[in-house]
CSV table of C-alpha atoms in Angstrom, one decimal:
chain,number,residue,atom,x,y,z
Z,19,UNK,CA,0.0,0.0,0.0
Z,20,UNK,CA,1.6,3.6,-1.0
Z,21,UNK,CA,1.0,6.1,1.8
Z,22,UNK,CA,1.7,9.3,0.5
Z,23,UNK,CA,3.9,11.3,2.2
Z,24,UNK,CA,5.5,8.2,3.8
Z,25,UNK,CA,8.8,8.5,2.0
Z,26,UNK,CA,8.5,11.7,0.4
Z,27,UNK,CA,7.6,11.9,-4.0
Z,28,UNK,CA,10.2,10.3,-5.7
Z,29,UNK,CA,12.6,11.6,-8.5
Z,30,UNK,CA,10.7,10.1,-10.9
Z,31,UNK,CA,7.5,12.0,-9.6
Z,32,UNK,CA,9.5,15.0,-9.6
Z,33,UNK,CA,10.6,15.0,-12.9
Z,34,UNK,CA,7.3,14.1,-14.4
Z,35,UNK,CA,5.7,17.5,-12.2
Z,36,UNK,CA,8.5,19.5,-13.9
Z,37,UNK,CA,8.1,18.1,-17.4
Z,38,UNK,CA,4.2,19.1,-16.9
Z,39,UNK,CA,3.2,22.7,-18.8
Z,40,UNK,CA,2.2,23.9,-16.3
Z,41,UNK,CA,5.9,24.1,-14.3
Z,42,UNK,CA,7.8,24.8,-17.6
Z,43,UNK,CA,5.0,27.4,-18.7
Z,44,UNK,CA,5.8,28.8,-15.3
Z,45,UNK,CA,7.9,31.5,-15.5
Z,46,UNK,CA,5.6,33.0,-18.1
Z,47,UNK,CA,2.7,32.6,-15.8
Z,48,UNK,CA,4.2,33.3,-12.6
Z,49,UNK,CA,7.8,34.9,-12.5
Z,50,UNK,CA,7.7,37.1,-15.9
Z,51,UNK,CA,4.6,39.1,-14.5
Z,52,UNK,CA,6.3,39.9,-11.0
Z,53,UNK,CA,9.9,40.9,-12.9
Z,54,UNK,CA,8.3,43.1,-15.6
Z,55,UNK,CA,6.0,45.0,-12.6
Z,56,UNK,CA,9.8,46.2,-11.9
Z,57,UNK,CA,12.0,48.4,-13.7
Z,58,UNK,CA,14.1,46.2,-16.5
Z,59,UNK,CA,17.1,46.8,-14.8
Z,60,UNK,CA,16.1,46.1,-11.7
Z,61,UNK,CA,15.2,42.8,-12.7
Z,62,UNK,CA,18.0,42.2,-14.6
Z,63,UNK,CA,19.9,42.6,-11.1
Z,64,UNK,CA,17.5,40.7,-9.0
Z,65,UNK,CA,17.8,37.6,-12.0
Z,66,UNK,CA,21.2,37.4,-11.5
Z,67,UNK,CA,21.7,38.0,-8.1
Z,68,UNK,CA,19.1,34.7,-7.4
Z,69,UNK,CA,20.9,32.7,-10.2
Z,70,UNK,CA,24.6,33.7,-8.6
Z,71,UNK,CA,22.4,32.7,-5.0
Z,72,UNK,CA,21.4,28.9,-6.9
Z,73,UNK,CA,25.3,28.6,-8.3
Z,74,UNK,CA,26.4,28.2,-4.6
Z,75,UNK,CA,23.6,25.2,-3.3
Z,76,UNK,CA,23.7,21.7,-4.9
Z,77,UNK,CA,20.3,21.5,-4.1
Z,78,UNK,CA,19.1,24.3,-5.9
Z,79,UNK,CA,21.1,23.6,-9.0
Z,80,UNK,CA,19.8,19.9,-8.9
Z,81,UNK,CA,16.2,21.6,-9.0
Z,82,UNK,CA,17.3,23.8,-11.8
Z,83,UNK,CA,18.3,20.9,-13.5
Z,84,UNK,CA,14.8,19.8,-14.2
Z,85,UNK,CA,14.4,21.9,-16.7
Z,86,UNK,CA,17.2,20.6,-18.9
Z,87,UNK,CA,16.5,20.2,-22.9
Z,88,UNK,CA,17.8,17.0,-24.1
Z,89,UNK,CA,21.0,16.3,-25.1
Z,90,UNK,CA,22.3,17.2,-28.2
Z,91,UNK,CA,26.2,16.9,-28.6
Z,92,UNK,CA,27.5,18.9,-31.1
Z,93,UNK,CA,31.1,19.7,-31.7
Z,94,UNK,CA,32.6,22.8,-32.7
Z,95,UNK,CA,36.5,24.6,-32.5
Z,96,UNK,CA,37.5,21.1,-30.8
Z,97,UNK,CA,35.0,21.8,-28.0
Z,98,UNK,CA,32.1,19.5,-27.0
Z,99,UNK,CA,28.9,21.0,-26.7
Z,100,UNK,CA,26.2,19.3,-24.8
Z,101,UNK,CA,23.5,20.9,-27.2
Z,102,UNK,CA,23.8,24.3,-29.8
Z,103,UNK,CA,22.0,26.1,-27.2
Z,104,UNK,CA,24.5,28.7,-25.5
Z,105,UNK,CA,23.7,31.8,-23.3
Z,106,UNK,CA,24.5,34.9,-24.8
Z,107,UNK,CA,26.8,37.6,-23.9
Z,108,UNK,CA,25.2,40.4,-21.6
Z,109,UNK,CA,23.0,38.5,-19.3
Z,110,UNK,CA,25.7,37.4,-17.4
Z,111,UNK,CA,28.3,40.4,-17.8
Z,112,UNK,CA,30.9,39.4,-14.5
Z,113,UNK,CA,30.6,35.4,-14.2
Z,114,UNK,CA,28.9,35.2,-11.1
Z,115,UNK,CA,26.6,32.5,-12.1
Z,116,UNK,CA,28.1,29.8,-14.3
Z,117,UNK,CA,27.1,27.1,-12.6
Z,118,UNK,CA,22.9,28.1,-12.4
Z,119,UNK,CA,23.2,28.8,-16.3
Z,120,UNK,CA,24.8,25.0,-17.3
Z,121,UNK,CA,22.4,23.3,-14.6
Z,122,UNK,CA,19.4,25.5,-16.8
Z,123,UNK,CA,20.7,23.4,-19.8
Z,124,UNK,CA,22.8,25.3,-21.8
Z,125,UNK,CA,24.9,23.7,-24.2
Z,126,UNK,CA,27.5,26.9,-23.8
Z,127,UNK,CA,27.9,30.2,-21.8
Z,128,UNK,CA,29.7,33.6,-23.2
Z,129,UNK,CA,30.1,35.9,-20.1
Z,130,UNK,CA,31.3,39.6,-20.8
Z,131,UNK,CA,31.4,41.9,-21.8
Z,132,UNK,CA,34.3,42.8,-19.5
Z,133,UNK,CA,37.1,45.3,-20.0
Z,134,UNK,CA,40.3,45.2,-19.4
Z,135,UNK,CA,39.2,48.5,-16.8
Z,136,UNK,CA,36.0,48.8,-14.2
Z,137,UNK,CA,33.4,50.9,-15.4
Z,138,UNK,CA,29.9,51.5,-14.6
Z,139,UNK,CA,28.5,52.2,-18.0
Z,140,UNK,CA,26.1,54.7,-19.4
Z,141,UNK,CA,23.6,56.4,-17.0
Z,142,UNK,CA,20.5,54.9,-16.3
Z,143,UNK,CA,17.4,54.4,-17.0
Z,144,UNK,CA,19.2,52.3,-19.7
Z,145,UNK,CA,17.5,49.3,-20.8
Z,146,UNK,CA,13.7,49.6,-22.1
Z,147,UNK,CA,11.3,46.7,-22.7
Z,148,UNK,CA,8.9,47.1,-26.1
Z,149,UNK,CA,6.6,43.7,-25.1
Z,150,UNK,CA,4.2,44.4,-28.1
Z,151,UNK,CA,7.3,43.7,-30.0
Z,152,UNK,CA,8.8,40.8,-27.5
Z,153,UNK,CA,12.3,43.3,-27.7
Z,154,UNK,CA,14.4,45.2,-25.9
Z,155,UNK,CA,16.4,48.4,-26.4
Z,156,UNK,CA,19.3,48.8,-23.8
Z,157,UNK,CA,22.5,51.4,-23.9
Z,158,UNK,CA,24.5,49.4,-21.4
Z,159,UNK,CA,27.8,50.5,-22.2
Z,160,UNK,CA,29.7,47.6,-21.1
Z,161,UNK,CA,29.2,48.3,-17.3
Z,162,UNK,CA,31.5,45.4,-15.2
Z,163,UNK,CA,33.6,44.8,-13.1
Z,164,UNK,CA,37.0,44.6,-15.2
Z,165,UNK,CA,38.9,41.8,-16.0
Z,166,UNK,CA,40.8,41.4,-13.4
Z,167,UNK,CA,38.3,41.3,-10.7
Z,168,UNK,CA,36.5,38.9,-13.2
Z,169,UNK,CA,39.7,36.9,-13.7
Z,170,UNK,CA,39.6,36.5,-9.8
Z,171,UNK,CA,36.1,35.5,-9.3
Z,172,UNK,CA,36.6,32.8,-12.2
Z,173,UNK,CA,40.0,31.2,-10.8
Z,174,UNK,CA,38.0,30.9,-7.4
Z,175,UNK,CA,35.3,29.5,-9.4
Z,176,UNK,CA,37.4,26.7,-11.2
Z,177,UNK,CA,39.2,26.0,-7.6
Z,178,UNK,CA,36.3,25.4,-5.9
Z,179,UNK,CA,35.3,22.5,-8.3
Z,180,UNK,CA,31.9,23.8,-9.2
Z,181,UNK,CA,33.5,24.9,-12.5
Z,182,UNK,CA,30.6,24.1,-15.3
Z,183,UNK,CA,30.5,21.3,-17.6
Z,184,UNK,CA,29.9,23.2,-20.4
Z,185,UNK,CA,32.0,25.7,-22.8
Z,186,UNK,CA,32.7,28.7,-21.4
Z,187,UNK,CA,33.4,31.9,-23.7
Z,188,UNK,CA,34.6,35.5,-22.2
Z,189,UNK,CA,33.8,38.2,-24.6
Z,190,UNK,CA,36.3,41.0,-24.3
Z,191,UNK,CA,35.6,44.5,-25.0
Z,192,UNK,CA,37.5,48.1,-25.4
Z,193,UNK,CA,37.3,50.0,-21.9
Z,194,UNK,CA,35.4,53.6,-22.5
Z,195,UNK,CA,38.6,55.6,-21.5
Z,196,UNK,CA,40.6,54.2,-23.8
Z,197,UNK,CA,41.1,55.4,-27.7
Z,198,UNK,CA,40.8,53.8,-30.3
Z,199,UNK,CA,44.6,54.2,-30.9
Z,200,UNK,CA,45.4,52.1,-28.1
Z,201,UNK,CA,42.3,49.3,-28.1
Z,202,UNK,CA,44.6,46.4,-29.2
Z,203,UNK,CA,46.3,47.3,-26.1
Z,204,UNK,CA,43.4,47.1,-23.9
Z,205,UNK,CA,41.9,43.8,-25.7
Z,206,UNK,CA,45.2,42.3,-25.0
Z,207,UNK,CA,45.4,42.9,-21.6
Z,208,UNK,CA,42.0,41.0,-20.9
Z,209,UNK,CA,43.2,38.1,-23.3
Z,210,UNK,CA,46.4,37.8,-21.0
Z,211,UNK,CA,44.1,37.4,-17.7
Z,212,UNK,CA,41.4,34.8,-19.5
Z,213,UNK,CA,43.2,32.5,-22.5
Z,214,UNK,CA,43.6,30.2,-19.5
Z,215,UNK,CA,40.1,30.5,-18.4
Z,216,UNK,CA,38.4,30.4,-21.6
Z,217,UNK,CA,37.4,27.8,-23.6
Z,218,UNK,CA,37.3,30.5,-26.0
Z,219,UNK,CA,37.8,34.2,-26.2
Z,220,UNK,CA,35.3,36.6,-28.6
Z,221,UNK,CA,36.4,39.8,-29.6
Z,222,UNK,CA,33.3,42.6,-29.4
Z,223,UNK,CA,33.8,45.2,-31.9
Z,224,UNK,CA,30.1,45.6,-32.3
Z,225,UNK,CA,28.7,47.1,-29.8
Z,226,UNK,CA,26.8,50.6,-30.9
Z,227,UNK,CA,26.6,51.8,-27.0
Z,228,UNK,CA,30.4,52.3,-26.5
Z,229,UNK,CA,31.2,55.6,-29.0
Z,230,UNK,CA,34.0,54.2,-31.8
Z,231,UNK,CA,33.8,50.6,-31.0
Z,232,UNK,CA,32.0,49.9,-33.7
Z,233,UNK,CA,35.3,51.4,-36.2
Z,234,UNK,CA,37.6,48.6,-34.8
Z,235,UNK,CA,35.2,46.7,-37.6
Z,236,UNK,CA,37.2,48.5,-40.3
Z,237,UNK,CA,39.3,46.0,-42.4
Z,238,UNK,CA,43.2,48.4,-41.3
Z,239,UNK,CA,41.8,48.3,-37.5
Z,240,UNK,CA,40.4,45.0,-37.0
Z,241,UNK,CA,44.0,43.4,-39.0
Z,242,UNK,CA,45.5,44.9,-36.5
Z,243,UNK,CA,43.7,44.0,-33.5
Z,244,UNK,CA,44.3,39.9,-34.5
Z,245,UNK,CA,47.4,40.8,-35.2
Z,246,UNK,CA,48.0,41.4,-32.0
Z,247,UNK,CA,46.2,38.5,-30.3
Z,248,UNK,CA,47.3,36.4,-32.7
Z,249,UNK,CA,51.1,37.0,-31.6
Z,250,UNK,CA,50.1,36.3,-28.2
Z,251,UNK,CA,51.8,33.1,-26.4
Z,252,UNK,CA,49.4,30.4,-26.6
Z,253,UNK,CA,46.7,32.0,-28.7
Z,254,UNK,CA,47.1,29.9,-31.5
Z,255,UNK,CA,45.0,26.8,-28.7
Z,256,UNK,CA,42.3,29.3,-27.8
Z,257,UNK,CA,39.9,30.1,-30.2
Z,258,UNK,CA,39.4,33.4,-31.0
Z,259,UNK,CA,35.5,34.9,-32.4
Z,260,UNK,CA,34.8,38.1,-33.8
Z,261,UNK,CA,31.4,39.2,-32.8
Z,262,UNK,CA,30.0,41.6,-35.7
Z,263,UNK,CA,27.2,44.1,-35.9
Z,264,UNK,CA,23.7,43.4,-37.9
Z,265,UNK,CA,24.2,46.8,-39.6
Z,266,UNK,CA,26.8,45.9,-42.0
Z,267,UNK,CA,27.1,47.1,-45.6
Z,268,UNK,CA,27.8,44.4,-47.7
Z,269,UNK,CA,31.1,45.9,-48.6
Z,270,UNK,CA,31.8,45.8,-44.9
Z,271,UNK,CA,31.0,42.2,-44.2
Z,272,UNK,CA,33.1,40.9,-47.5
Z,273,UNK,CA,36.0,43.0,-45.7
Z,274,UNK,CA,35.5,41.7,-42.7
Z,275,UNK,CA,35.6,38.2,-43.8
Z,276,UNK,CA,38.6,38.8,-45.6
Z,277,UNK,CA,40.1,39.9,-42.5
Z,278,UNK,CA,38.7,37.1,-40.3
Z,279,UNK,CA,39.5,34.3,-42.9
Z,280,UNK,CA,43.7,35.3,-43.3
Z,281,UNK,CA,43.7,35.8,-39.5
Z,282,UNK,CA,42.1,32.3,-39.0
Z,283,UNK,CA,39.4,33.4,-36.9
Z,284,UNK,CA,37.5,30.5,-35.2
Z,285,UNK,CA,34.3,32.1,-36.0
Z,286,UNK,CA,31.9,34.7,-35.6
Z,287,UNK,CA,29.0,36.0,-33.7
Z,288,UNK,CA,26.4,37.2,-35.8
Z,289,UNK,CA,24.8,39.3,-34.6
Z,290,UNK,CA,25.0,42.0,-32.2
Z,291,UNK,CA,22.4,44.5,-31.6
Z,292,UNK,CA,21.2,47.0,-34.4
Z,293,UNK,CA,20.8,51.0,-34.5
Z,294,UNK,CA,18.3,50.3,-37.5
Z,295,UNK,CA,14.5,51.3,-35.0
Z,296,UNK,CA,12.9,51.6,-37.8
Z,297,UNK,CA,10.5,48.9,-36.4
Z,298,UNK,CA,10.2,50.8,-33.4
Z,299,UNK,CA,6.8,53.1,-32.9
Z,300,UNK,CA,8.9,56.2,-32.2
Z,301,UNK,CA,6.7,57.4,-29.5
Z,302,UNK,CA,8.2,54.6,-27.7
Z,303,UNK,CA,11.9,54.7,-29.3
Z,304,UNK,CA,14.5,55.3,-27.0
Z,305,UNK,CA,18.6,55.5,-28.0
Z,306,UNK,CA,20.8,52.3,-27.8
Z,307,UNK,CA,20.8,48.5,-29.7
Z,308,UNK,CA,17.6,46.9,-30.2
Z,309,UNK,CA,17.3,43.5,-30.0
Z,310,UNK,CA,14.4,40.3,-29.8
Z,311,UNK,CA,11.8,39.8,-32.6
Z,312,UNK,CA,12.8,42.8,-34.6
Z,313,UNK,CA,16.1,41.5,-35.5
Z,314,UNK,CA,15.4,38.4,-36.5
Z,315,UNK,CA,14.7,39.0,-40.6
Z,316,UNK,CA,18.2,41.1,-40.4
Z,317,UNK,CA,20.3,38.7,-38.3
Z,318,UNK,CA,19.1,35.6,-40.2
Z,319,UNK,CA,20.1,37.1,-43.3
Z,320,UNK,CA,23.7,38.3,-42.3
Z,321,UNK,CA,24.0,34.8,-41.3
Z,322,UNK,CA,23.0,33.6,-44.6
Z,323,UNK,CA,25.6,35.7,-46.4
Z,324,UNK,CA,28.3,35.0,-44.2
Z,325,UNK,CA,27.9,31.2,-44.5
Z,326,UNK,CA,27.6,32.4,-48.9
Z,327,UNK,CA,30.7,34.1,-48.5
Z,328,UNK,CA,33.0,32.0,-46.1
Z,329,UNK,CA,33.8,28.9,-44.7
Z,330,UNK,CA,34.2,30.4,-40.7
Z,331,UNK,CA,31.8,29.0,-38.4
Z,332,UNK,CA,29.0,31.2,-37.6
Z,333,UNK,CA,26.8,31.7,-34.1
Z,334,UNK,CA,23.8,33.0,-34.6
Z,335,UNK,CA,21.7,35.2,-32.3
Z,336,UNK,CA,19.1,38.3,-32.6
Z,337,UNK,CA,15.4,37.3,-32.9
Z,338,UNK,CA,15.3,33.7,-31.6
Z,339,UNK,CA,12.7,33.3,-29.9
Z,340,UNK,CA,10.8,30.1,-30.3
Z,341,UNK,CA,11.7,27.0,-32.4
Z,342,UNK,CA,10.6,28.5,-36.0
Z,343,UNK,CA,13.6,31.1,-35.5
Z,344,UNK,CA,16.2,29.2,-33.9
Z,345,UNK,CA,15.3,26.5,-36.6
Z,346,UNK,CA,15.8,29.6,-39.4
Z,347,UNK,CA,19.3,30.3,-38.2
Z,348,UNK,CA,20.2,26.5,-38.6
Z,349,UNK,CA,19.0,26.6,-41.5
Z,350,UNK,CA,20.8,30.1,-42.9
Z,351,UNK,CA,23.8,27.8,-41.7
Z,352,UNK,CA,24.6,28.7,-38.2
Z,353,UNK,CA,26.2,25.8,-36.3
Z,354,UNK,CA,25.8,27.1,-32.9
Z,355,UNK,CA,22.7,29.8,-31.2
Z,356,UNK,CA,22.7,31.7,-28.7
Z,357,UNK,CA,19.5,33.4,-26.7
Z,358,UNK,CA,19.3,36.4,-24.7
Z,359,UNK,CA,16.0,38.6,-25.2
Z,360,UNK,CA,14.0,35.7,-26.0
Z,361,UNK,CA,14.9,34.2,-22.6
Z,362,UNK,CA,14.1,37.5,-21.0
Z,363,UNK,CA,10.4,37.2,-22.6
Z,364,UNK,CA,10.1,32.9,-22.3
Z,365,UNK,CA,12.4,31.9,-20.0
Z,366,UNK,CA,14.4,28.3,-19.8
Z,367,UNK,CA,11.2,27.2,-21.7
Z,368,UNK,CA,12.5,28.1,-24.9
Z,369,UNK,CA,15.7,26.1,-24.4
Z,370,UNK,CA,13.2,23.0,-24.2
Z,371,UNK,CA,11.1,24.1,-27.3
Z,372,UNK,CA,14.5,24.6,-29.1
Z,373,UNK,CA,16.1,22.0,-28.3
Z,374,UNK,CA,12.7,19.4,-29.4
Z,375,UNK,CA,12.9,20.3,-32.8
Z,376,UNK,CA,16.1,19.8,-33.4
């Protein structure tokens, strides 16, 4: 005779509650109304802070574990991915919460962006939600806590044996206060502190919040900037991605390729966010990259042409959102995805749906 209660629900019983809609449509239901009744930033903070909270309690990890997506190994740069799913940069600017993110069921995490100095970023208010459109508009401006404090909290990380079992990429950025003149300079002194921490490294020249970044794109500037890392002991083992903005000219992107390809870039990021709001109602237009559903059309076409043009692995992300557009960025050629707004809007659901239809 079962009693219930007696011995307490079984793993099994567990596992089958989480597997239910209801639990996996939860966050939806339940924890998306309570974080968009605050400020987006706000959220952002208080997301991260209970996710760097879970990283440190084997218990709550093994509960976030229920909402894994099945397995589905790919391999890419000589790393093994558990699935193409990855976290992408932003979310998770200073590392703090590795080990929540892989126990969610990512395949791969890309922390950053972190620059070589500490700097708060633009003033806020700073990151607006459009729900209508499921996107988001935020002028960050790289605010972390610089790469060496990162570098710290990631060797303490990796000693305490709760490193992840998943890929993990640190995407480097050029600090505010430095010019452009001397950005190889400050790129190279964040790939010094993390080409031993990284499974691999990805450049950001892309970003539209930080004023000139988005020149280190230019075929003299971004020669020179793998140049430099290039020459670096060791970097020839880590690979190195470019991340690139949606807002290219064609022109641009065949430059840039050229570029990428004789510097044996690993691959690249496709896409950043874009400065192209024509999308955007402007009575509710604010300054700064937009990303989520308006992106998608743009992003899955830059894809497209990349994978026309070259043989460099691409990552996809912008405008993924449910299976349909992750399944379009496959198909445009993308070997790996990455999510950020659509997680903001569907939570670790959309891993799930993802990964399904694969």
């Amino acid at each position: 005779m079962n009693v219930h209660g007696a011995t307490g629900p079984s793993r099994t019983g567990i596992r089958r509650a989480f597997e239910d809609p209801l639990p996996m449509n939860s966050y939806e239901r339940l924890f998306r109304p309570l974080l968009f009744s605050l400020d987006p930033e706000t959220a952002h903070r208080l997301t991260i802070e209970l996710l760097r909270g879970a990283s440190h309690f084997d218990l709550a990890l093994r509960v976030l574990r229920f909402f894994q997506p099945p397995s589905k190994p790919k391999t890419l740069f000589g790393l093994n991915f558990p699935n193409p799913i990855g976290l992408a940069a932003g979310l998770d600017k200073n590392g703090v919460a590795l080990p929540a993110w892989a126990a969610l069921g990512f395949g791969f995490v890309e922390i950053g962006t972190v620059t070589a100095k500490a700097q708060p970023g633009n003033p806020e208010p700073r990151i607006f939600r459009l729900p209508n459109q499921q996107a988001l508009i935020n002028r960050l401006g790289f605010n972390n806590d610089g790469a060496d404090a990162v570098a710290r909290r990631l060797r303490k990380l990796r000693d305490s044996g709760r490193w992840p079992a998943v890929p993990v990429g640190i995407n480097i950025g050029k600090s505010r206060a430095t010019s452009l003149e001397h950005a190889a300079d400050d790129y190279l002194y964040s790939f010094r502190l993390f080409r031993d921490l990284a499974d691999y490294i990805t450049l950001n020249v892309s970003s539209p919040n930080t004023p000139g970044l988005r020149d280190l794109q230019e075929p003299k500037a971004l020669s020179a900037l793998l140049h430099a890392i290039g020459d670096e002991s060791g970097a020839a083992t880590k690979p190195v991605l470019v991340k690139i903005s949606p807002d290219l000219s064609p022109s641009e992107l065949k430059g840039i390729l050229n570029i990428c390809g004789e510097n044996k870039v690993a691959g690249l990021i496709a896409t950043n966010t874009t400065l192209d709001h024509s999308s955007v109602p402007p009575e509710i237009d604010e300054e700064g990259g937009l990303s989520g559903i308006p992106l998608r059309e743009k992003a899955t076409a830059l894809v497209r042409n990349i994978v026309a043009q070259s043989a460099i692995p691409v990552i996809a992300s912008g405008g993924i959102c449910d299976a349909e557009s992750a399944g379009e960025k496959f198909q445009a050629g993308a070997q790996l995805v990455q999510l950020y707004t659509g997680l903001v809007y569907h939570g670790p659901r959309l891993l799930h749906e993802i990964a399904k239809e694969l």
